[in-house]
Amino acid sequence: MRSASTPGAAPGTMTTYTYTSRPRAPPCRLRYRNGLTQQPDEPLPFGNIMYDRRVIRGNTYALHTEPQRGQAIDEHVQKLQETKKRAAAKKRAQEQLRPRTPEPVEGRKHVDVQTELYLEEIADRIIEADMECQTDAFLDKPPTPLFIPAKTGQDVATQILEGELFDFDLEVKPMLEVLVGKTIEQALLEVMEEEELADLRATQYAFEELRNVELAEVQRLEEQERRHREEKERRKQQQWEVMHKHKETSQKIAARAFSQRYLADLLPSVFDSLKEGGYFFDPIERDIELGFLPWLMNEVDKTMEHSMVGRTVLDMLIREVVERRLNTYEQKEDKHPFLKPEDGPGGPGPMRDPTTGDEFQEQRSLPSTEAPYEKLIEEEEEEEDPIGLRRSLGREEQFQGRESWEG
Amino acid sequence: MAHTWISMYLPPNINPAQASIAYGCRALPKLNEELQSEDLQTRQKALMALCDLMHDPEHVYVAIDIGCLESLRALLRDTNHMVRIKTTEVLSIMATHTVGRDGFLRDGIVTALSLLLNDPQPACRENLHLAFQHLAQVPSGARGIVDSGLIPSLVRKLHREEENIQEILLDTLAACLQEDATEALNSRVVPFLKDKLLSPNDNIRCKAARTLIAVSIPLEGKKQIWRHDVIPILVHLLRDPAEEVKANVAGALMYATVTTEGKYAALDADAIHSLLGLLISSLQKARLNAVKALTMLAEAPEGRRVLKAHVHAFRVLEMGDPSKTVQRAAQVAIRVIEWKP
């Protein structure tokens, strides 16, 4: 079957089969091809349907039908058919190769004609003639000389040495394949490795970024927390301290007030007792007290003793004197009575008269009696008394007098 | 000599620098044996082959299972520098895989590697630091490095190494210090980082700032930063042309200003204006860190006063920023600024 262009078949549904095609001239294959090199895109010549072998006309009772496709074919028959076809094809091909006479010009026709001088009778009978032949005895023949055709042209010699038929491209191909293959394999592996590493690094960087940010945030919050906490602690501490101080101050004030009140009367008494105890002293006073006054008292004592002694002596003197006078007076009394109150004011006789009047009196009387006393004392105790003592005696006598009044 | 006929078989020694890899599951055991051989060339070739194989995680797992790490550890002490360089390279490749990292931590490769810190070959040291950096990418690895007491020596190395190694070192330190920064703080890491912040190389500044972020997370770090006067430098770097540097510096400031002294140091150095400039940056990290740093500064009364005038910028961020984190951060910032005691 020729390869016919498929007509526009419309298979439609599976149940019915329809076939439509546009009317066209049936293509046919020429018996004799124009040449082996017939272009396939030349328009196929259409054939006369009257002379188309495929169309069965007339009597169909005893036709040699081609075996239908799809039927069971005998193999032998098939082989016969094939050989027939092949023979036909070969014959056709050979006929193609044989050169033909050109086609007749238009209006003329080829006719076979004898053109020799003497015409021949074309008959089927073959002219026969009998011939005989006999060979001569063989003669020795010299060997035929070699036929060496004349030398023309140039002599050129060539020889293929070892290694000249080496086609580098051909040889190198398998080696290159292996080398390139291995290199590319290696390179692929390495590239994959690099890619993997790069991916790993990229994800790591991204992660690191995020992690850094988060960590920074965490640290910042921590720091914030810490600062706030510290601030709070500090403020609390401050408050606490303030409160503490408050309390303390109030306590102090209360304590002070209380202690002030408590000590208000304690203080004077303490001071007083201390003063009495002699703890507050003026150093000069102290000194005077400690140093001067005892000495003074000693001296006073001494003077007093002196004066006491003096007085007692004086008393004794006065007594003696008085006794003597008394004796004399008694002697004189016999003549006239005379009273002289010659009482020694310095004597132990108590004189409780008002001080001023008596003092004057005493003062007057003292100096009056003092003078003789003094003289007497001077006479008696001159060796004893230092000069100052005389003066002090006077004072001391006054003191004594005063004291005796007072005491 | 090549013949004229084309052979169907591959040439016997395609790559003479590599040992031939046996087929299937025999590959790694055979390589392991070759690693322990006496011949230098065999060892080197086996190492090159191992390098190529270790890129596949399956192979890493198998290798660690059969105990390649032992042979590698022995090779670390080899006298030939090529062997050492390749061994460290293999170890650094293994460290990029989880199995490898776990194996490292289990077998104590870290201490063995640390012996090579003073190796004369720069390539060897670079691979070593790469191995450490890969190890430090995971928290357990970082913890392993910290526990082995390497941090002080790493910090000391910071000054003496070349620039590209310094970058790797800074990355490692950043990851490790996220875990535990006390040892580093005791070994004077802050002055070193201060120097690095002033380096002309962009990358180094960026990574130094990132390490500083990690350092300033614990309280001791913040105090040291304030004491060594790093804050004015950080504020100055906020005007750096590189975006990454600005972002990282803002992050470091964000942590350093948590303490009161840090806050006042930053306010004295006039950080607020530079940080406000960062709020419109294109990098999300920069915006985030700037917002957080400004939040810290707004805790102080002076900062709050200045920032009251700029609340509108925060509102813009809160409404219009594509990332939720930035929006939340802006909200928090506004809350802090408008807080009344």
PDB file of C-alpha atoms in Angstrom, chain A residues 166-176, chain B residues 6:
ATOM      1  CA  PHE A 166      48.935   7.987  14.192  1.00  0.00           C
ATOM      2  CA  ASP A 167      45.757   9.980  14.151  1.00  0.00           C
ATOM      3  CA  PHE A 168      45.969  12.007  17.325  1.00  0.00           C
ATOM      4  CA  ASP A 169      42.315  12.873  17.406  1.00  0.00           C
ATOM      5  CA  LEU A 170      41.233   9.287  17.160  1.00  0.00           C
ATOM      6  CA  GLU A 171      43.715   8.063  19.710  1.00  0.00           C
ATOM      7  CA  VAL A 172      43.096  10.790  22.149  1.00  0.00           C
ATOM      8  CA  LYS A 173      39.371  10.438  22.138  1.00  0.00           C
ATOM      9  CA  PRO A 174      39.009   7.601  24.637  1.00  0.00           C
ATOM     10  CA  MET A 175      41.659   8.998  26.916  1.00  0.00           C
ATOM     11  CA  LEU A 176      40.092  12.382  26.796  1.00  0.00           C
TER      12      LEU A 176
ATOM     13  CA  ILE B   6      44.063   2.201  17.544  1.00  0.00           C
TER      14      ILE B   6
END
